[in-house]
CSV table of C-alpha atoms in Angstrom, one decimal:
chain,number,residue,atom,x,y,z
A,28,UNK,CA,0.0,0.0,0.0
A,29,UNK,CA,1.0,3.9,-0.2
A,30,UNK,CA,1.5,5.6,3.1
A,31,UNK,CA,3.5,8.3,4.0
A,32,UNK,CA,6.7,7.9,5.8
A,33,UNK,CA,8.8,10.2,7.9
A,34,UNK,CA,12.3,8.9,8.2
A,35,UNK,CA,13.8,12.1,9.6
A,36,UNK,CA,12.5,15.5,11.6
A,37,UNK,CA,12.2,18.6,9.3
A,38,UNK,CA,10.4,20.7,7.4
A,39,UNK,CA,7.3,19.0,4.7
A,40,UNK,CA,9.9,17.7,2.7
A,41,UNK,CA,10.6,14.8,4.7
A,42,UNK,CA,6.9,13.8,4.3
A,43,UNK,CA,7.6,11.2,1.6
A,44,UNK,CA,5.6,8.8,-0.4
A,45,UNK,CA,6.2,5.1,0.2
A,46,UNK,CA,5.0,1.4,-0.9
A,47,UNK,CA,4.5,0.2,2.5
A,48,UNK,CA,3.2,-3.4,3.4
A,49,UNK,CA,-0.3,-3.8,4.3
A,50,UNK,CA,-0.7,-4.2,7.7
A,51,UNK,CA,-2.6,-7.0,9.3
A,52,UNK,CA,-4.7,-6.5,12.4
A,53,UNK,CA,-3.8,-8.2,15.8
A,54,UNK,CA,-5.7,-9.3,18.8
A,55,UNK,CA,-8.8,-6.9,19.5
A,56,UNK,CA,-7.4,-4.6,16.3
A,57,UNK,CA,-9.4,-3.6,12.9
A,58,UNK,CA,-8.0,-2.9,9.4
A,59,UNK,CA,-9.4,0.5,8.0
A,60,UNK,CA,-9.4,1.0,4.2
A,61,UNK,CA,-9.1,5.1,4.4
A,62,UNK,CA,-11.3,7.6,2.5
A,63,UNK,CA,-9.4,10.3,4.1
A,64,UNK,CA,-7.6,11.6,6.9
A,65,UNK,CA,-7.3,14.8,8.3
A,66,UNK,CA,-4.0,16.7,8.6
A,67,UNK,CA,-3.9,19.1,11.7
A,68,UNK,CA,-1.0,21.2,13.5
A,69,UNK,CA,0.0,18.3,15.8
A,70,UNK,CA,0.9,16.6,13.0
A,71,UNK,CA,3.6,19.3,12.6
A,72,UNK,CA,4.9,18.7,15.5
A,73,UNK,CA,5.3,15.0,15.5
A,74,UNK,CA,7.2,16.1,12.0
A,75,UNK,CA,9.4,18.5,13.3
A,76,UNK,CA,10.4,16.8,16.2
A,77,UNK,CA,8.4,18.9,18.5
A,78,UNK,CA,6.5,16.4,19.6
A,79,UNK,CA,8.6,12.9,20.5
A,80,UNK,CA,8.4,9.9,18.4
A,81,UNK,CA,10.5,6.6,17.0
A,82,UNK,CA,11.4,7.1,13.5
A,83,UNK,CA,10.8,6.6,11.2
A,84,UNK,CA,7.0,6.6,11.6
A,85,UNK,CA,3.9,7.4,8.8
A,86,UNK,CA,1.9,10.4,10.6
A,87,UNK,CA,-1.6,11.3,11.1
A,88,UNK,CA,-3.8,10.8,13.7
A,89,UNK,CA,-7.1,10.6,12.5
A,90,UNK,CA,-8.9,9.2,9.5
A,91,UNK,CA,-12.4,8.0,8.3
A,92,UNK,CA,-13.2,5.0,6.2
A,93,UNK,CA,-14.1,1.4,6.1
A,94,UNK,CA,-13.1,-1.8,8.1
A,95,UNK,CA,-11.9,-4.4,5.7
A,96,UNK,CA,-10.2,-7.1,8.0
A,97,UNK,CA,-10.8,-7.3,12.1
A,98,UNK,CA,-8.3,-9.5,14.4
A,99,UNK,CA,-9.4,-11.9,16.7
A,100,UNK,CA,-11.6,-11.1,19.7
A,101,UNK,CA,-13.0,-8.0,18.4
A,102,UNK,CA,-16.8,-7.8,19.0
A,103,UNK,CA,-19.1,-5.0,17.6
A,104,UNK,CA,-16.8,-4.2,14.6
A,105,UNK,CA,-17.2,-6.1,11.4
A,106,UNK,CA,-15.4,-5.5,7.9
A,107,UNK,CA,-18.1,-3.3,6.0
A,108,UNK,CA,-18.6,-0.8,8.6
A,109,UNK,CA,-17.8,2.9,7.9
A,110,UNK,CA,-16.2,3.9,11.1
A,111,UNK,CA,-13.7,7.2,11.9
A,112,UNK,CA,-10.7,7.5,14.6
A,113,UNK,CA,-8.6,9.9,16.4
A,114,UNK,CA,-5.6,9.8,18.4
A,115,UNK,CA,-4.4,7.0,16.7
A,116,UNK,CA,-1.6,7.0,14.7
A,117,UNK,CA,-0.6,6.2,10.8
A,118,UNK,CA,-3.7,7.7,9.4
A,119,UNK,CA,-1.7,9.2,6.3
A,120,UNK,CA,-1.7,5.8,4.2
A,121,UNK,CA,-4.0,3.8,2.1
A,122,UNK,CA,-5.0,1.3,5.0
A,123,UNK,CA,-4.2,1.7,8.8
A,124,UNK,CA,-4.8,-0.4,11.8
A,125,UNK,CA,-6.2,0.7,14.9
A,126,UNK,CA,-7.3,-0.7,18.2
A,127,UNK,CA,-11.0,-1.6,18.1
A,128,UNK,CA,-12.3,0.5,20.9
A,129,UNK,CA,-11.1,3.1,19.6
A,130,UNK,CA,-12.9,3.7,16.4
A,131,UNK,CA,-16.6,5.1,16.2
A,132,UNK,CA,-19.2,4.4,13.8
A,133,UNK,CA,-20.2,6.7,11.2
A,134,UNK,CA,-24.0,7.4,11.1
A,135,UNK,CA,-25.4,7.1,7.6
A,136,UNK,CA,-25.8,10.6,7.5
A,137,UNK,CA,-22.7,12.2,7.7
A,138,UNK,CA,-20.1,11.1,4.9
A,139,UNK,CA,-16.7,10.0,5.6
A,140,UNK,CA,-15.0,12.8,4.2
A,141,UNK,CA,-16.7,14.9,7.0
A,142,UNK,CA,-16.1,12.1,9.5
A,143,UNK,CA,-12.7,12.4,8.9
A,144,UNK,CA,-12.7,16.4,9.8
A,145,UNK,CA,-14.7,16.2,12.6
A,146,UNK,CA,-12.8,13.4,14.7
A,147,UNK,CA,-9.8,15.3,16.0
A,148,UNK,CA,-11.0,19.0,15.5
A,149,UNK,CA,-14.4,18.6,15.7
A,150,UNK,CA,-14.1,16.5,19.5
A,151,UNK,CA,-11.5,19.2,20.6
A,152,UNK,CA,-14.3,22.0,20.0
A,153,UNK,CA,-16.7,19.7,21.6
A,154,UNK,CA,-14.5,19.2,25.2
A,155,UNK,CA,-13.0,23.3,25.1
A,156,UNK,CA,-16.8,24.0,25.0
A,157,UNK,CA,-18.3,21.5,27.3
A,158,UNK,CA,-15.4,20.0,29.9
A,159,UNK,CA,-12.4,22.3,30.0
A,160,UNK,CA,-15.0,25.1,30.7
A,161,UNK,CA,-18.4,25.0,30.2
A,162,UNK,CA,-19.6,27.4,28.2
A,163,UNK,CA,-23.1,29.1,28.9
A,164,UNK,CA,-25.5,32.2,28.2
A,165,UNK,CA,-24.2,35.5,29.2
A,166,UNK,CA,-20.2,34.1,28.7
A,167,UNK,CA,-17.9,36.1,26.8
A,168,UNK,CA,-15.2,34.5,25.3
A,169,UNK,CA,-12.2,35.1,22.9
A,170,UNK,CA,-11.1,32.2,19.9
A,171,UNK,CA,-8.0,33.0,18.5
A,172,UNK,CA,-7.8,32.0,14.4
A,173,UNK,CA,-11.5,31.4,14.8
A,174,UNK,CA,-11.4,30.9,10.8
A,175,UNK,CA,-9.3,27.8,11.4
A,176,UNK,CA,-10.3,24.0,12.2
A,177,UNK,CA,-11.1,24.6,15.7
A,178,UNK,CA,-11.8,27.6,15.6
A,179,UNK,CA,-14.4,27.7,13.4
A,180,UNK,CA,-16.3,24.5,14.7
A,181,UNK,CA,-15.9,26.2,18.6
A,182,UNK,CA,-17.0,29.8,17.6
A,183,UNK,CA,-20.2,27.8,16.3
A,184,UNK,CA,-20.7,25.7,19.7
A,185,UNK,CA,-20.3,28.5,21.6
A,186,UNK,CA,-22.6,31.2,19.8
A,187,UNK,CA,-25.6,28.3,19.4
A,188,UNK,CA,-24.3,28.3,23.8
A,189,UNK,CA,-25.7,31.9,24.3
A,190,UNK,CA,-21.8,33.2,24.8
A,191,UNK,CA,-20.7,36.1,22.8
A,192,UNK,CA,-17.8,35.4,20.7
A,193,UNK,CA,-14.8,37.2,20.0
A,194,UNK,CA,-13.1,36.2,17.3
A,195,UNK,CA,-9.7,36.8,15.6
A,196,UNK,CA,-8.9,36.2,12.4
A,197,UNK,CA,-5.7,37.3,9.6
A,198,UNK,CA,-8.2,38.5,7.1
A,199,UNK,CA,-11.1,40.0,5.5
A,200,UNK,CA,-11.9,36.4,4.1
A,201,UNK,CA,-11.3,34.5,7.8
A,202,UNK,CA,-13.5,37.9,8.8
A,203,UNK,CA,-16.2,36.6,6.7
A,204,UNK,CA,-16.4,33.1,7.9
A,205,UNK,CA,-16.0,33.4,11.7
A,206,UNK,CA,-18.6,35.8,11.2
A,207,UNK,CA,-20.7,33.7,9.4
A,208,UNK,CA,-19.6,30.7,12.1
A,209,UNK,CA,-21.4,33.1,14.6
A,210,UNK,CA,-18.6,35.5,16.1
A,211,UNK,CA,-20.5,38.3,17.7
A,212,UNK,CA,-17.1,41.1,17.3
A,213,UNK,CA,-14.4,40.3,14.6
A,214,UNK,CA,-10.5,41.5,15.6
A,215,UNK,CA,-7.9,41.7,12.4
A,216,UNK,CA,-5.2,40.9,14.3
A,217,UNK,CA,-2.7,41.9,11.1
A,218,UNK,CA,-4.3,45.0,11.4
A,219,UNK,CA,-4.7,46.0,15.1
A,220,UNK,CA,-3.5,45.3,18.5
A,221,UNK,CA,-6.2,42.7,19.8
A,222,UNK,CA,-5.5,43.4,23.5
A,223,UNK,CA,-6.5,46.9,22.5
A,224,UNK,CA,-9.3,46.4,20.8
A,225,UNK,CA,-10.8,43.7,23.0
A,226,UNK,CA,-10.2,46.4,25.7
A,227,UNK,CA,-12.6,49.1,23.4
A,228,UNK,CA,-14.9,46.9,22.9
A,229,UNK,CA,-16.0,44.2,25.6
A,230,UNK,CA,-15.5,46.6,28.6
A,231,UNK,CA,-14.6,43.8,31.5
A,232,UNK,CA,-12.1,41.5,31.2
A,233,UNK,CA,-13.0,38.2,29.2
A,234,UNK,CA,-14.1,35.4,30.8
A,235,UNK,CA,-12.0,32.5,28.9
A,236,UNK,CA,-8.9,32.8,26.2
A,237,UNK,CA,-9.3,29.9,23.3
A,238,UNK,CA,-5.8,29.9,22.2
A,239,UNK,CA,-4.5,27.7,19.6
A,240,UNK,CA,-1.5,30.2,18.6
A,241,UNK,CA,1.2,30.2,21.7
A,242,UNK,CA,3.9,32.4,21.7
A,243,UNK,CA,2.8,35.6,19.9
A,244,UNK,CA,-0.9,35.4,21.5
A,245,UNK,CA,-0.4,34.2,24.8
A,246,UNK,CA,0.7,36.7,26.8
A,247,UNK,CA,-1.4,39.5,25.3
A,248,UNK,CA,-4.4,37.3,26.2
A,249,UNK,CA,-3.4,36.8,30.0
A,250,UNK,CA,-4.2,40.6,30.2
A,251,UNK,CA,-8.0,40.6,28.7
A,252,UNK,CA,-9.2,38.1,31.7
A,253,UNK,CA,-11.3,39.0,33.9
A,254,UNK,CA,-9.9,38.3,37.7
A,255,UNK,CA,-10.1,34.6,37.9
A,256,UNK,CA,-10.8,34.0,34.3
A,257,UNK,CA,-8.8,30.9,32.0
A,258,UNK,CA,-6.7,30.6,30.0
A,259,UNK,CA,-7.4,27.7,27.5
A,260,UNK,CA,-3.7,27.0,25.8
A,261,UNK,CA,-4.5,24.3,23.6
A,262,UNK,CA,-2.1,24.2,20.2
A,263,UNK,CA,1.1,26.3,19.5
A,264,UNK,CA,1.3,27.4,16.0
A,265,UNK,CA,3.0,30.3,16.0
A,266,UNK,CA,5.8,28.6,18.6
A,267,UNK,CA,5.7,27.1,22.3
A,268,UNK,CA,5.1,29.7,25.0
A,269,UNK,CA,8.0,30.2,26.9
A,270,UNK,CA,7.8,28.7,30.5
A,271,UNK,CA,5.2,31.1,32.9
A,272,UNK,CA,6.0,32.6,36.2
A,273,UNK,CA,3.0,31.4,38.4
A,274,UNK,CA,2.8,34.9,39.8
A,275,UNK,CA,1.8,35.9,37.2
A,276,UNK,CA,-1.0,34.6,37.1
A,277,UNK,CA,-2.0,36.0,40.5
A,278,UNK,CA,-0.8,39.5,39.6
A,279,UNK,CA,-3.1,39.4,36.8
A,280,UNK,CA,-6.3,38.4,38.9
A,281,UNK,CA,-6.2,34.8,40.7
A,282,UNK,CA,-6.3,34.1,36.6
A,283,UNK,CA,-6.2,29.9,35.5
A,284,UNK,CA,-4.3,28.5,33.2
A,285,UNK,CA,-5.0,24.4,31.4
A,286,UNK,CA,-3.2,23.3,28.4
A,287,UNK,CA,-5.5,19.8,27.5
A,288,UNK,CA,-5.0,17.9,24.9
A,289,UNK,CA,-7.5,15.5,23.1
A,290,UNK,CA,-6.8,11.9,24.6
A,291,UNK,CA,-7.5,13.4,28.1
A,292,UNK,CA,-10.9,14.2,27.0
A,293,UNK,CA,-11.6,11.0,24.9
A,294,UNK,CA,-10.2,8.3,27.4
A,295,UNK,CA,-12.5,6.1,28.1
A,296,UNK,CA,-14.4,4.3,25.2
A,297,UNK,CA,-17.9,6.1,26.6
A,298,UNK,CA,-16.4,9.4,26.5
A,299,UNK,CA,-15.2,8.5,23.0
A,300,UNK,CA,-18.4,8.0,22.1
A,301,UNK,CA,-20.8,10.3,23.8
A,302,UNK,CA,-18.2,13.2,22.1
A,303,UNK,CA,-18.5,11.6,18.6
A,304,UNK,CA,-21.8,11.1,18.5
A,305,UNK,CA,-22.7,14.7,20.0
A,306,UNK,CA,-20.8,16.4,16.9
A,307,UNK,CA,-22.2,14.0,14.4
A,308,UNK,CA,-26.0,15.0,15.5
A,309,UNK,CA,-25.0,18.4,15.6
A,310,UNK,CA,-24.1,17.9,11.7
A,311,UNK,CA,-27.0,15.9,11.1
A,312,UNK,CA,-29.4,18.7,12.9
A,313,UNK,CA,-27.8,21.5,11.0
A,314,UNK,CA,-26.7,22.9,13.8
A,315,UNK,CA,-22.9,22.2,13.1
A,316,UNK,CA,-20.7,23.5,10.0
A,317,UNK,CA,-18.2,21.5,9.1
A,318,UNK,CA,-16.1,23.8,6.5
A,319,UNK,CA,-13.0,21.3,4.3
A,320,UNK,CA,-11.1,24.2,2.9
A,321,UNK,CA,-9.2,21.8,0.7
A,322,UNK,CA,-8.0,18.4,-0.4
A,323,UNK,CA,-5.3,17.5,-1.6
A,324,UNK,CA,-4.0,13.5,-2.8
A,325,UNK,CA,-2.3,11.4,-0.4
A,326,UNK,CA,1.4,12.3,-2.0
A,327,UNK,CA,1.4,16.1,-1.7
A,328,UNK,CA,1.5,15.5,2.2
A,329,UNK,CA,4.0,18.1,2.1
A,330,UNK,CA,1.9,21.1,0.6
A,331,UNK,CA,-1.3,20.2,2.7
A,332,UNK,CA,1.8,21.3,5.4
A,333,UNK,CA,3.1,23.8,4.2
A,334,UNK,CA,0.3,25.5,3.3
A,335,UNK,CA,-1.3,24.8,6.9
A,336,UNK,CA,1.7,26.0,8.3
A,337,UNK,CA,2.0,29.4,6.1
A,338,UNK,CA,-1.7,30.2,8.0
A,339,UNK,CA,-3.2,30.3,3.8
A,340,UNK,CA,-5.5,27.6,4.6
A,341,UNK,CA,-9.3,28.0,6.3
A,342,UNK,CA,-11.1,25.3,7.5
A,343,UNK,CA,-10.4,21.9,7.8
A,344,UNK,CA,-7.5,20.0,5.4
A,345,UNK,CA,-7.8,16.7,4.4
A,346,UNK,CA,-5.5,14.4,2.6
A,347,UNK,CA,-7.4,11.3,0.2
A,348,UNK,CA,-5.4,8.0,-1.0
């Protein structure tokens, strides 16, 4: 089979295109043939390096498709089922094997294409929302690159929540769509400060900070919480925030500060589930958008990176053997 292989940390161009062999599924396992799998920033960092792992190694961590062999002692999974997965590796190939409990099944009305953007993205929105803080009526909150993957799915849950949104976006285009994704006040950050402007225009301090950038957002956001507001740290694109002085974060006002990831939030096969099947009914309602902002074939891996890493894409990115 193709799959992309990473044999040594760099930029895209060590996302290469390889005849792999096919694996076969092991004790309580499942073979998924892949429609297509979604490319997101942490697979950047597993690429660079950033993030630990033993190369060489084919990325991805999430993907949507259809069983086509299951190992022995799996129950509940059978080859024919559309299913989708996250926070499993080696999603960027033809085929990829996965442990059984940790796919979901795909309801009839969403496709797999849109599985495969929801998994990783759309469950992260689904747990910054509803675990890590739960947003409610009357909230005012602030998404940074709320034209992005997350971004764009969490302004949505969060709006249809009764919070007002403040959004900020790189421009007039990502304007248009977090606006359109239900942001209440739209900040060009490439064309004013967005400390300042928060400042002129919600009054009190903000009662939690979405932050996906890092190091050229997160320290400007500290200041626009309220006295014990939080700070949500949840992706570094711009660069890893330097290490934080916990006083800080009691000169600023008792303030709280979480960086979750994911597999905290989707431990346990119920949570997995419950999650899943929450943003699937949410696309099957109506009342969730999922926007792909691009495709691109299985062996331009690279571009799908570079272009996510040059901020030129919108929406969610998937790659399709």
């Amino acid at each position: 089979m193709r799959a992309i292989r990473i044999a040594a940390h760099g930029g895209p161009e060590v996302l290469t295109i390889d005849d792999s062999p096919e694996p076969e599924p092991g004790p309580g396992q499942v073979r998924i043939r892949v429609a297509a799998a979604g490319v997101n920033f942490i697979d950047v960092y597993f690429r660079t390096g950033a993030y630990p792992s033993e190369l060489p190694f084919t990325p991805g961590l999430e993907a949507a498709g259809t069983v086509d062999a299951v190992g022995a002692g799996v129950d509940g999974v059978a080859p024919g089922d559309r299913v989708a997965f996250a926070m499993c590796p080696g999603a960027y190939a033809e085929a990829v094997v996965v442990p059984a409990d940790r796919v979901v099944a795909v309801p009839e009305w969403v496709e797999l294409h849109t599985a495969a953007a929801l998994m990783l993205q759309g469950m992260t929105a689904h747990y910054l929302a509803t675990s890590t803080y739960l947003v409610s009526e009357g909230d005012r909150i602030l998404v940074h690159a709320a034209a992005g993957g997350v971004g764009h799915l969490l302004t949505q849950i969060a709006a249809a929540r009764g919070a007002t949104v403040f959004a900020t976006v790189g421009s007039a285009e990502k304007a248009d769509l977090a606006r359109e994704a239900g942001a209440h006040e739209i900040i060009r950050y490439d064309e004013e400060d967005f400390g300042a402007a928060l400042a002129e225009r919600a009054g009190v301090g903000i009662d939690v900070v979405y932050d996906s950038v890092g190091k050229t957002t997160f320290d400007r956001s500290l200041t626009c919480l309220r006295p014990r507001g939080l700070m949500v740290l949840y992706g570094q694109s711009s660069g890893a925030v330097p290490p934080v002085d916990p006083q800080r974060l009691n000169r600023e006002g008792s303030l709280y500060l979480t960086r979750p990831n994911l597999g905290d939030y989707i431990a346990t096969r119920e949570e997995l589930r419950s999650r899943a099947a929450d943003v699937f009914d949410w696309v099957g309602d109506g009342s969730l958008h999922v926007r792909i902002g691009e495709t691109h074939p299985l062996e331009h891996a690279a571009e799908a990176h570079r272009r996510l890493e040059g901020r030129a894409t919108t929406g969610k990115v998937l790659l399709i053997p």
